[in-house]
JSON list of C-alpha atoms in Angstrom, two decimals:
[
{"chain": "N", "resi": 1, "resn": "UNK", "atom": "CA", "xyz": [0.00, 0.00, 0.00]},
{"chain": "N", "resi": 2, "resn": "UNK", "atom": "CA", "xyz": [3.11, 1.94, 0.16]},
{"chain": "N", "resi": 3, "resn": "UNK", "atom": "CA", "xyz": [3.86, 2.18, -2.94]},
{"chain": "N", "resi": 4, "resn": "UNK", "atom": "CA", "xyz": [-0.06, 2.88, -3.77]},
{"chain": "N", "resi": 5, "resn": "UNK", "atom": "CA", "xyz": [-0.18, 6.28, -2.17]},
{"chain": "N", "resi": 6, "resn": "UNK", "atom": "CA", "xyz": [1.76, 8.33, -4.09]},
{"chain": "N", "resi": 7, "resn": "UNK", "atom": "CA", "xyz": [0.49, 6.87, -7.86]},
{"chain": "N", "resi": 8, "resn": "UNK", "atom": "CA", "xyz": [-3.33, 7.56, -6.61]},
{"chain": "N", "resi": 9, "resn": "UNK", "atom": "CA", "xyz": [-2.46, 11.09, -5.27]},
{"chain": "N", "resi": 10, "resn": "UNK", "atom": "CA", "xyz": [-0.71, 11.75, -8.93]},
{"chain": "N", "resi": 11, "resn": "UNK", "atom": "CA", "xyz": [-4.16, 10.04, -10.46]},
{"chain": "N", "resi": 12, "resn": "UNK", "atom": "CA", "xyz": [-6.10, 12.33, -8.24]},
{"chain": "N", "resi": 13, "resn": "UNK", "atom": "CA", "xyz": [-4.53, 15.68, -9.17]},
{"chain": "N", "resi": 14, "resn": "UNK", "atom": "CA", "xyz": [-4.45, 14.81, -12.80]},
{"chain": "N", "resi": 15, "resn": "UNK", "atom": "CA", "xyz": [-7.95, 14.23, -12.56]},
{"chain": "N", "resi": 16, "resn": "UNK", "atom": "CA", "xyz": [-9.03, 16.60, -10.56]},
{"chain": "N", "resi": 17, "resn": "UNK", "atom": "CA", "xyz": [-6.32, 19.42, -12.57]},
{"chain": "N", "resi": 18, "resn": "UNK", "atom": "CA", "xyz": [-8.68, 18.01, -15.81]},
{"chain": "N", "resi": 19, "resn": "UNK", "atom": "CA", "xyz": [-12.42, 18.80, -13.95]},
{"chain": "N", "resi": 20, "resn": "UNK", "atom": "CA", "xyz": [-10.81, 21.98, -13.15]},
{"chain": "N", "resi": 21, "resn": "UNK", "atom": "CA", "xyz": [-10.45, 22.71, -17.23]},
{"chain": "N", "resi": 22, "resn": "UNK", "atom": "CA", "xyz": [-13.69, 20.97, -17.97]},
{"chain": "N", "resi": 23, "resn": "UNK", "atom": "CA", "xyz": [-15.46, 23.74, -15.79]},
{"chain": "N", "resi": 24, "resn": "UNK", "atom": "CA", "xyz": [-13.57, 26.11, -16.91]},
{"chain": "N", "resi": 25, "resn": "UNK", "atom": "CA", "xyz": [-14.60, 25.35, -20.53]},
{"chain": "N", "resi": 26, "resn": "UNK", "atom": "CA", "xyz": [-18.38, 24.91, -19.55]},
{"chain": "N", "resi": 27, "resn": "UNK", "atom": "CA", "xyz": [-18.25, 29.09, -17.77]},
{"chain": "N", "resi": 28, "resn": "UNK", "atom": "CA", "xyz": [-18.14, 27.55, -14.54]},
{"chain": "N", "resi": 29, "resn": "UNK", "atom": "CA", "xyz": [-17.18, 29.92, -11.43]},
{"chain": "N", "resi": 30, "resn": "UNK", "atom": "CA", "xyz": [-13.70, 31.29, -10.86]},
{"chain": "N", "resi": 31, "resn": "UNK", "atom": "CA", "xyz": [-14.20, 30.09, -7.07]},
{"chain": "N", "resi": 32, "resn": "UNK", "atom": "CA", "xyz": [-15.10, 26.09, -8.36]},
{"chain": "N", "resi": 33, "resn": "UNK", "atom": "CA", "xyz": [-12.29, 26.33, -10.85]},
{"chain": "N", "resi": 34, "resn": "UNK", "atom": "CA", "xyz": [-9.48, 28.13, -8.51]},
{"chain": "N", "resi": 35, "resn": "UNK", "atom": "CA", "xyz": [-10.75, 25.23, -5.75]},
{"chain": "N", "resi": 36, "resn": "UNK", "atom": "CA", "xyz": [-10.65, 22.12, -8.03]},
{"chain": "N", "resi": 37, "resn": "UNK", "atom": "CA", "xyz": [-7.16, 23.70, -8.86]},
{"chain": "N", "resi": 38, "resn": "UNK", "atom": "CA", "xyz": [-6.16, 24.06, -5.67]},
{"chain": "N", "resi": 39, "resn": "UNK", "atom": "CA", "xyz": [-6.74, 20.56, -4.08]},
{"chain": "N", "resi": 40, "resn": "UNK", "atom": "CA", "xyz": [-5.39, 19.16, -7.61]},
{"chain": "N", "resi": 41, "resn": "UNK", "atom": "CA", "xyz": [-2.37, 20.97, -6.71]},
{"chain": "N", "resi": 42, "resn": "UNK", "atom": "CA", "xyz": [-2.01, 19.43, -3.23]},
{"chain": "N", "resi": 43, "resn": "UNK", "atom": "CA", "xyz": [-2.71, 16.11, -4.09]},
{"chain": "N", "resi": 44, "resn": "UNK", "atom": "CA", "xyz": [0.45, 16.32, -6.55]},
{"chain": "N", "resi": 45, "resn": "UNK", "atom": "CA", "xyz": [2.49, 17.90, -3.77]},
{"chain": "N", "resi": 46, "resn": "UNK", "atom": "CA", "xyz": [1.61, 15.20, -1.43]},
{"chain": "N", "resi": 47, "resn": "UNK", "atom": "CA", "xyz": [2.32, 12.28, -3.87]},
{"chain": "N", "resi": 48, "resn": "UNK", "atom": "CA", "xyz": [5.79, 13.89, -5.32]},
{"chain": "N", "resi": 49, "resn": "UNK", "atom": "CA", "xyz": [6.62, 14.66, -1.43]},
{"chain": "N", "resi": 50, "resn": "UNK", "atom": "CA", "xyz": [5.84, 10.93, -0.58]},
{"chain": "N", "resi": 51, "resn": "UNK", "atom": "CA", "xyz": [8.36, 9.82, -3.38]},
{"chain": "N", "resi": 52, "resn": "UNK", "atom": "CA", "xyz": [11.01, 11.69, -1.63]},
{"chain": "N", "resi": 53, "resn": "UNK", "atom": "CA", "xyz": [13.16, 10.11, -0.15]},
{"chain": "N", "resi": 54, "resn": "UNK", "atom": "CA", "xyz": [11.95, 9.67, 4.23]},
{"chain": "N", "resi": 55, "resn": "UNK", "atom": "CA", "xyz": [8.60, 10.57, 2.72]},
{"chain": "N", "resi": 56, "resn": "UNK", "atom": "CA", "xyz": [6.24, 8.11, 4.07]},
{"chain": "N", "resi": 57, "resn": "UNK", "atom": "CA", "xyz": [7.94, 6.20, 6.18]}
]
């Protein structure tokens, strides 16, 4: 499970970095796109700062 973590959080931002684009094409809200961008962003921080190394020990 280890080894799990960090390739979902990638998967996660990716997808959540692509909703973030999809509402942005559809005229969604600046807040729903800057906050879809936002926790894309984190979940890419956390699984890059798990791959580190003493990250997720």
């Amino acid at each position: 499970m280890n080894s799990v973590l960090p390739i979902l959080l990638l998967g996660l931002g990716g997808l959540l970095g692509g909703g973030a684009y999809s509402v942005h094409k559809q005229g969604g809200s600046k807040l729903a796109v800057g906050l879809l961008l936002l926790v894309g962003l984190i979940a890419i921080a956390g699984g890059v700062l798990w791959l580190l190394p003493g990250g997720g020990e």
